[in-house]
Short mmCIF file of C-alpha atoms in Angstrom, two decimals:
data_model
loop_
_atom_site.label_atom_id
_atom_site.label_comp_id
_atom_site.label_asym_id
_atom_site.label_seq_id
_atom_site.Cartn_x
_atom_site.Cartn_y
_atom_site.Cartn_z
CA UNK D 1 97.19 -77.14 36.66
CA UNK D 2 95.34 -75.05 39.20
CA UNK D 3 96.83 -71.68 38.57
CA UNK D 4 96.90 -68.79 40.94
CA UNK D 5 95.99 -65.64 39.11
CA UNK D 6 96.40 -63.69 42.33
CA UNK D 7 100.01 -64.64 42.81
CA UNK D 8 102.00 -61.76 44.13
CA UNK D 9 99.02 -60.03 45.71
CA UNK D 10 100.03 -61.47 49.10
CA UNK D 11 96.63 -62.92 49.76
CA UNK D 12 95.59 -66.52 50.25
CA UNK D 13 92.09 -67.69 51.08
CA UNK D 14 91.73 -67.85 54.83
CA UNK D 15 94.48 -65.34 55.57
CA UNK D 16 92.00 -62.73 56.78
CA UNK D 17 92.23 -61.97 60.48
CA UNK D 18 89.37 -63.35 62.55
CA UNK D 19 88.05 -59.92 63.56
CA UNK D 20 86.40 -57.92 60.78
CA UNK D 21 86.86 -54.17 60.66
CA UNK D 22 90.38 -53.90 62.05
CA UNK D 23 93.24 -52.20 60.20
CA UNK D 24 94.77 -55.61 59.54
CA UNK D 25 91.45 -56.76 58.09
CA UNK D 26 91.36 -53.74 55.77
CA UNK D 27 94.88 -54.45 54.54
CA UNK D 28 94.14 -58.09 53.83
CA UNK D 29 90.82 -57.19 52.25
CA UNK D 30 92.62 -54.92 49.84
CA UNK D 31 94.89 -57.77 48.84
CA UNK D 32 91.92 -60.04 48.47
CA UNK D 33 90.28 -57.53 46.14
CA UNK D 34 93.44 -57.36 44.02
CA UNK D 35 93.39 -61.14 43.87
CA UNK D 36 89.75 -61.13 42.87
CA UNK D 37 90.34 -58.69 40.06
CA UNK D 38 93.29 -60.68 38.69
CA UNK D 39 91.20 -63.83 38.93
CA UNK D 40 88.27 -62.18 37.16
CA UNK D 41 90.36 -60.79 34.32
CA UNK D 42 92.04 -64.15 33.79
CA UNK D 43 88.73 -66.04 33.91
CA UNK D 44 86.94 -63.78 31.44
CA UNK D 45 89.87 -63.40 29.05
CA UNK D 46 90.55 -67.13 28.92
CA UNK D 47 86.84 -67.99 28.84
CA UNK D 48 87.28 -70.06 32.00
CA UNK D 49 90.24 -72.10 30.72
CA UNK D 50 92.07 -70.46 33.63
CA UNK D 51 90.37 -69.63 36.90
CA UNK D 52 87.51 -72.13 36.78
CA UNK D 53 89.18 -74.40 39.28
CA UNK D 54 91.79 -73.28 41.74
CA UNK D 55 93.51 -75.04 44.55
CA UNK D 56 92.82 -73.83 48.06
CA UNK D 57 95.19 -74.43 50.97
CA UNK D 58 94.34 -77.76 52.62
CA UNK D 59 92.87 -76.13 55.73
CA UNK D 60 90.35 -74.18 53.68
CA UNK D 61 89.02 -76.49 51.07
CA UNK D 62 89.08 -79.81 49.33
CA UNK D 63 91.94 -78.98 47.02
CA UNK D 64 90.50 -77.79 43.74
CA UNK D 65 87.29 -75.83 44.04
CA UNK D 66 85.34 -74.46 41.13
CA UNK D 67 84.43 -70.83 40.50
CA UNK D 68 81.85 -68.92 38.55
CA UNK D 69 81.58 -65.27 37.61
CA UNK D 70 78.36 -63.64 38.74
CA UNK D 71 77.04 -60.69 36.74
CA UNK D 72 74.85 -58.33 38.70
CA UNK D 73 73.51 -54.87 37.91
CA UNK D 74 74.19 -52.11 40.43
CA UNK D 75 70.95 -51.34 42.30
CA UNK D 76 71.79 -47.63 42.39
CA UNK D 77 74.23 -47.20 39.50
CA UNK D 78 72.60 -49.51 36.93
CA UNK D 79 76.09 -50.58 35.86
CA UNK D 80 77.07 -54.23 35.38
CA UNK D 81 79.42 -55.76 37.92
CA UNK D 82 81.26 -59.05 37.54
CA UNK D 83 82.30 -60.96 40.65
CA UNK D 84 84.29 -64.22 40.74
CA UNK D 85 82.94 -66.55 43.42
CA UNK D 86 83.53 -70.06 44.70
CA UNK D 87 80.48 -72.13 43.89
CA UNK D 88 79.30 -75.55 44.93
CA UNK D 89 77.59 -77.77 42.35
CA UNK D 90 74.11 -78.82 43.46
CA UNK D 91 72.87 -81.09 40.68
CA UNK D 92 72.01 -78.66 37.84
CA UNK D 93 72.03 -75.63 40.14
CA UNK D 94 74.91 -73.61 41.58
CA UNK D 95 75.24 -72.57 45.21
CA UNK D 96 77.05 -69.39 46.16
CA UNK D 97 77.43 -68.08 49.70
CA UNK D 98 77.08 -64.37 50.45
CA UNK D 99 79.84 -64.58 53.04
CA UNK D 100 82.01 -61.52 52.40
CA UNK D 101 84.57 -63.43 54.48
CA UNK D 102 82.30 -63.18 57.53
CA UNK D 103 81.91 -59.39 57.43
CA UNK D 104 78.92 -57.96 59.36
CA UNK D 105 77.45 -56.57 56.12
CA UNK D 106 76.15 -58.43 53.11
CA UNK D 107 78.37 -58.33 50.03
CA UNK D 108 77.38 -55.79 47.38
CA UNK D 109 76.75 -58.52 44.79
CA UNK D 110 74.12 -60.01 47.06
CA UNK D 111 72.27 -56.70 47.53
CA UNK D 112 72.36 -56.09 43.78
CA UNK D 113 71.14 -59.59 43.06
CA UNK D 114 68.31 -59.24 45.58
CA UNK D 115 67.02 -56.16 43.74
CA UNK D 116 66.15 -58.09 40.55
CA UNK D 117 64.38 -61.38 39.88
CA UNK D 118 66.92 -62.55 37.29
CA UNK D 119 70.67 -62.82 37.33
CA UNK D 120 73.42 -63.96 34.98
CA UNK D 121 76.55 -65.98 35.55
CA UNK D 122 79.37 -67.65 33.68
CA UNK D 123 80.73 -71.12 34.37
CA UNK D 124 83.92 -71.86 32.36
CA UNK D 125 83.06 -70.73 28.83
CA UNK D 126 79.28 -70.79 29.28
CA UNK D 127 77.09 -67.92 30.26
CA UNK D 128 73.66 -68.45 31.77
CA UNK D 129 70.63 -66.37 32.63
CA UNK D 130 68.36 -67.67 35.33
CA UNK D 131 66.55 -67.14 38.57
CA UNK D 132 67.85 -67.18 42.11
CA UNK D 133 66.44 -68.03 45.51
CA UNK D 134 67.80 -67.85 49.03
CA UNK D 135 67.65 -71.33 50.52
CA UNK D 136 65.48 -71.72 53.60
CA UNK D 137 64.34 -74.34 56.07
CA UNK D 138 65.14 -77.97 55.46
CA UNK D 139 66.69 -77.24 52.07
CA UNK D 140 69.07 -74.74 53.63
CA UNK D 141 70.02 -77.19 56.37
CA UNK D 142 70.96 -79.85 53.81
CA UNK D 143 72.87 -77.34 51.68
CA UNK D 144 74.75 -75.81 54.61
CA UNK D 145 75.77 -79.23 55.85
CA UNK D 146 77.16 -79.95 52.39
CA UNK D 147 78.81 -76.55 51.98
CA UNK D 148 80.64 -76.84 55.32
CA UNK D 149 82.09 -80.16 54.22
CA UNK D 150 82.84 -78.91 50.71
CA UNK D 151 84.67 -75.69 51.59
CA UNK D 152 85.94 -75.71 55.14
CA UNK D 153 86.31 -71.96 55.22
CA UNK D 154 82.53 -71.34 55.20
CA UNK D 155 81.90 -72.37 58.83
CA UNK D 156 84.78 -70.09 59.84
CA UNK D 157 83.18 -67.21 57.98
CA UNK D 158 79.82 -67.95 59.62
CA UNK D 159 81.43 -67.94 63.06
CA UNK D 160 82.66 -64.35 62.53
CA UNK D 161 79.27 -62.78 61.98
CA UNK D 162 75.81 -62.65 63.48
CA UNK D 163 74.38 -62.58 59.93
CA UNK D 164 72.97 -65.91 58.87
CA UNK D 165 75.06 -66.31 55.69
CA UNK D 166 72.65 -66.34 52.75
CA UNK D 167 72.96 -69.39 50.53
CA UNK D 168 71.95 -68.34 47.03
CA UNK D 169 70.74 -71.02 44.63
CA UNK D 170 71.18 -70.18 40.94
CA UNK D 171 68.82 -71.97 38.56
CA UNK D 172 69.68 -71.61 34.88
CA UNK D 173 66.87 -71.00 32.40
CA UNK D 174 68.80 -70.09 29.24
CA UNK D 175 72.24 -69.74 27.73
CA UNK D 176 73.71 -66.40 26.66
CA UNK D 177 76.04 -66.35 23.65
CA UNK D 178 77.48 -62.86 23.89
CA UNK D 179 80.76 -62.61 25.78
CA UNK D 180 81.35 -60.20 28.62
CA UNK D 181 84.16 -57.76 29.24
CA UNK D 182 85.62 -56.82 32.59
CA UNK D 183 84.49 -53.34 33.67
CA UNK D 184 87.26 -50.78 33.92
CA UNK D 185 85.78 -49.07 36.96
CA UNK D 186 86.59 -50.17 40.52
CA UNK D 187 83.70 -51.43 42.58
CA UNK D 188 82.92 -52.93 45.96
CA UNK D 189 84.42 -56.39 46.28
CA UNK D 190 86.98 -55.57 43.63
CA UNK D 191 89.06 -52.78 44.95
CA UNK D 192 86.68 -50.42 46.74
CA UNK D 193 85.46 -52.04 49.94
CA UNK U 1 82.85 -97.61 54.31
CA UNK U 2 84.67 -97.81 57.60
CA UNK U 3 87.42 -100.13 56.38
CA UNK U 4 88.11 -98.33 53.12
CA UNK U 5 91.69 -97.54 54.12
CA UNK U 6 92.36 -101.16 55.08
CA UNK U 7 90.84 -102.36 51.84
CA UNK U 8 93.02 -99.96 49.83
CA UNK U 9 96.15 -101.03 51.72
CA UNK U 10 95.42 -104.72 51.15
CA UNK U 11 94.71 -104.05 47.48
CA UNK U 12 97.97 -102.15 47.12
CA UNK U 13 100.04 -104.97 48.62
CA UNK U 14 98.29 -107.48 46.34
CA UNK U 15 99.20 -105.35 43.33
CA UNK U 16 102.79 -105.18 44.40
CA UNK U 17 103.15 -108.95 44.78
CA UNK U 18 105.04 -110.73 42.04
CA UNK U 19 103.62 -113.60 39.97
CA UNK U 20 102.61 -116.72 41.90
CA UNK U 21 102.03 -120.30 40.77
CA UNK U 22 100.04 -123.33 41.91
CA UNK U 23 98.15 -123.24 45.21
CA UNK U 24 99.55 -119.81 46.09
CA UNK U 25 98.10 -118.43 42.89
CA UNK U 26 94.74 -120.05 43.63
CA UNK U 27 94.76 -118.65 47.17
CA UNK U 28 95.44 -115.18 45.87
CA UNK U 29 92.63 -115.44 43.32
CA UNK U 30 90.32 -116.37 46.18
CA UNK U 31 91.46 -113.32 48.15
CA UNK U 32 90.86 -111.10 45.13
CA UNK U 33 87.35 -112.49 44.68
CA UNK U 34 86.57 -111.86 48.34
CA UNK U 35 87.89 -108.31 48.10
CA UNK U 36 85.88 -107.56 44.96
CA UNK U 37 82.80 -108.82 46.73
CA UNK U 38 83.47 -106.47 49.66
CA UNK U 39 83.84 -103.66 47.15
CA UNK U 40 80.53 -104.56 45.51
CA UNK U 41 78.84 -104.54 48.92
CA UNK U 42 80.24 -101.06 49.63
CA UNK U 43 78.96 -99.77 46.26
CA UNK U 44 75.61 -101.35 47.01
CA UNK U 45 75.39 -99.54 50.35
CA UNK U 46 76.42 -96.26 48.72
CA UNK U 47 73.64 -96.53 46.11
CA UNK U 48 71.00 -97.48 48.66
CA UNK U 49 71.89 -94.63 51.00
CA UNK U 50 72.04 -92.19 48.11
CA UNK U 51 68.64 -93.10 46.67
CA UNK U 52 66.95 -93.24 50.08
CA UNK U 53 68.25 -89.83 51.18
CA UNK U 54 68.37 -88.08 47.77
CA UNK U 55 72.11 -87.91 48.12
CA UNK U 56 72.24 -86.33 51.55
CA UNK U 57 74.26 -89.42 52.36
CA UNK U 58 76.61 -90.20 49.52
CA UNK U 59 76.69 -87.03 47.38
CA UNK U 60 79.91 -85.86 48.99
CA UNK U 61 82.37 -88.48 50.18
CA UNK U 62 85.84 -88.62 51.64
CA UNK U 63 87.96 -90.36 49.02
CA UNK U 64 91.37 -89.81 50.63
CA UNK U 65 91.92 -93.57 51.09
CA UNK U 66 91.89 -94.06 47.33
CA UNK U 67 93.93 -90.98 46.49
CA UNK U 68 91.15 -88.40 46.20
CA UNK U 69 90.21 -85.56 48.51
CA UNK U 70 87.70 -85.38 51.35
CA UNK U 71 85.12 -83.75 49.18
CA UNK U 72 84.51 -85.71 46.03
CA UNK U 73 81.05 -85.39 44.50
CA UNK U 74 79.07 -88.42 43.41
CA UNK U 75 76.22 -89.34 41.13
CA UNK U 76 74.38 -92.59 40.49
CA UNK U 77 74.71 -93.80 36.92
CA UNK U 78 71.93 -95.99 35.54
CA UNK U 79 72.98 -98.33 32.76
CA UNK U 80 71.44 -101.40 31.18
CA UNK U 81 73.56 -104.54 31.22
CA UNK U 82 74.66 -105.10 27.63
CA UNK U 83 74.29 -108.87 28.03
CA UNK U 84 71.76 -109.25 30.84
CA UNK U 85 69.42 -106.37 29.98
CA UNK U 86 69.21 -105.66 33.70
CA UNK U 87 69.13 -102.18 35.17
CA UNK U 88 72.44 -101.47 36.88
CA UNK U 89 72.99 -98.57 39.27
CA UNK U 90 76.54 -97.57 40.13
CA UNK U 91 77.87 -94.78 42.35
CA UNK U 92 80.57 -92.75 40.60
CA UNK U 93 82.75 -89.80 41.44
CA UNK U 94 82.01 -86.92 39.08
CA UNK U 95 83.58 -83.56 38.38
CA UNK U 96 81.39 -80.54 37.64
CA UNK U 97 81.87 -79.02 34.18
CA UNK U 98 79.45 -76.08 33.88
CA UNK U 99 76.12 -77.76 33.06
CA UNK U 100 77.75 -81.11 32.26
CA UNK U 101 79.13 -83.96 34.34
CA UNK U 102 82.56 -85.54 33.90
CA UNK U 103 83.23 -89.21 34.63
CA UNK U 104 86.56 -91.03 34.42
CA UNK U 105 86.39 -94.75 33.61
CA UNK U 106 89.35 -95.46 35.87
CA UNK U 107 88.37 -98.65 37.70
CA UNK U 108 91.23 -97.85 40.06
CA UNK U 109 93.79 -98.25 37.26
CA UNK U 110 92.70 -101.81 36.52
CA UNK U 111 93.58 -103.14 33.06
CA UNK U 112 89.98 -103.63 31.95
CA UNK U 113 87.36 -100.99 31.38
CA UNK U 114 84.68 -100.77 34.07
CA UNK U 115 81.39 -102.51 33.25
CA UNK U 116 79.39 -99.26 33.50
CA UNK U 117 81.50 -97.77 30.72
CA UNK U 118 80.98 -100.75 28.40
CA UNK U 119 77.26 -100.80 29.17
CA UNK U 120 76.95 -97.07 28.63
CA UNK U 121 78.71 -97.27 25.26
CA UNK U 122 76.17 -99.83 24.05
CA UNK U 123 73.40 -97.19 24.05
CA UNK U 124 73.32 -93.62 22.76
CA UNK U 125 71.59 -92.25 25.85
CA UNK U 126 72.12 -92.71 29.56
CA UNK U 127 70.42 -91.76 32.81
CA UNK U 128 71.87 -90.53 36.06
CA UNK U 129 70.82 -89.10 39.40
CA UNK U 130 72.47 -86.16 41.18
CA UNK U 131 71.14 -85.47 44.68
CA UNK U 132 67.34 -85.79 44.27
CA UNK U 133 67.27 -85.14 40.50
CA UNK U 134 67.28 -87.71 37.76
CA UNK U 135 68.53 -86.79 34.30
CA UNK U 136 68.43 -88.36 30.90
CA UNK U 137 71.01 -87.30 28.38
CA UNK U 138 73.77 -88.10 25.97
CA UNK U 139 77.38 -89.01 26.61
CA UNK U 140 80.56 -88.34 24.67
CA UNK U 141 84.08 -89.53 25.15
CA UNK U 142 86.47 -86.62 24.86
CA UNK U 143 89.67 -86.67 22.85
CA UNK U 144 92.53 -84.41 21.92
CA UNK U 145 92.65 -80.88 23.23
CA UNK U 146 89.34 -81.12 25.05
CA UNK U 147 90.48 -84.29 26.82
CA UNK U 148 93.73 -82.61 27.84
CA UNK U 149 91.88 -79.60 29.24
CA UNK U 150 89.57 -81.85 31.23
CA UNK U 151 92.43 -84.08 32.38
CA UNK U 152 94.26 -80.98 33.72
CA UNK U 153 91.18 -80.32 35.83
CA UNK U 154 90.20 -83.81 36.98
CA UNK U 155 93.75 -84.85 37.82
CA UNK U 156 93.85 -81.97 40.32
CA UNK U 157 90.29 -82.63 41.49
CA UNK U 158 91.11 -86.29 42.12
CA UNK U 159 94.86 -86.66 42.47
CA UNK U 160 94.57 -90.46 42.49
CA UNK U 161 93.74 -90.49 38.77
CA UNK U 162 97.37 -89.86 37.81
CA UNK U 163 98.37 -92.89 39.86
CA UNK U 164 95.58 -94.96 38.30
CA UNK U 165 96.71 -93.93 34.84
CA UNK U 166 100.28 -94.98 35.59
CA UNK U 167 99.13 -98.49 36.55
CA UNK U 168 97.48 -99.36 33.26
CA UNK U 169 98.28 -99.30 29.57
CA UNK U 170 94.65 -98.27 28.96
CA UNK U 171 94.23 -94.58 28.28
CA UNK U 172 91.61 -93.80 30.91
CA UNK U 173 88.41 -92.85 29.08
CA UNK U 174 86.96 -89.48 30.06
CA UNK U 175 83.23 -89.22 29.51
CA UNK U 176 81.09 -86.07 29.54
CA UNK U 177 77.37 -86.41 30.30
CA UNK U 178 75.10 -83.76 28.81
CA UNK U 179 71.57 -83.63 30.24
CA UNK U 180 68.69 -83.32 27.78
CA UNK U 181 65.76 -83.91 30.11
CA UNK U 182 64.72 -84.83 33.62
CA UNK U 183 62.95 -87.93 34.93
CA UNK U 184 60.24 -87.37 37.51
CA UNK U 185 59.73 -90.91 38.67
CA UNK U 186 62.00 -92.02 41.46
CA UNK U 187 64.13 -95.08 41.02
CA UNK U 188 63.25 -97.94 43.28
CA UNK U 189 65.98 -99.28 45.45
CA UNK U 190 66.39 -102.83 44.17
CA UNK U 191 65.71 -105.55 46.73
CA UNK U 192 68.46 -107.75 45.40
CA UNK U 193 72.11 -106.74 45.51
CA UNK U 194 72.82 -104.23 42.77
CA UNK U 195 76.12 -105.68 41.71
CA UNK U 196 76.65 -109.41 41.28
#
């Protein structure tokens, strides 16, 4: 079954207020971060047996959407950060959206990713290293059209911000055998927004 | 497929009818043939649109009429007819499984296996297209614990599968496609209907 690792954190996808930056936003964001951390721990510990697919409320998604864990390296700290994200399958590539729920600023994972040519991610029990690109032009148009149909919450996030939400395309080039552990430290997107 | 809901409703009431004899039975067989032909035409259109647009039309489809969600993903499977030797292209719902692709040989809960499944099993390798990319690879039918883990996922992904399973004594085969290479050359859209 689609489990909810974040149960009890009082957060559901789409429950953020429409206006970023308010006190209500900050409260919900905190809950979202707690949810993300619980999701991440569950995903990594179970090697994706739990947390790969989760059910979203009907107004936000198609039902069960799939997730990956992105591993970036802090552009200033040099420390690894793991972030659980909804992804959309695009043939053999994965699409992730740097939405930060429609916040005016880019998410930290996106800035960290942009600082290096390679990135790593885990899908279920498989870890990949590969390259990334930000979709542009006609390709972006086709992907955005698909993403809006695939996860209904994305157009809502886009409507909240003047940022054009970056669509990141992950292209795997090799598998990684070694397992990851969840960092102990708090970081942006997971408890320190 | 504008009339998908109507088709599903008609199919459901046919299923729920009791046994018939004589002319009534014949009439129903005729209805079933006509409905299967409509279905084949809809598959045909799906494949053509998919190949012509590299999946921009047909990759994601609303499958609520048949018990799925609005956002089911699709690929085009390329098999070789085990008797005819002909190339057969079929549109199928798939579920993403890291770098692999999951198919369920459900045939809507019908008592026979779908033709694509039988054709696929006759060869060790298979080809498929996802969006604008064509893959060649191997297939495996999952069993035991792995099957259960995948079933837990696909039965949430496509809620209709549980209903399909309940209609048939077949255990619905779950197939995992593993890509081993890509195919550059595009597949021609056949001029003749794809499904007989």
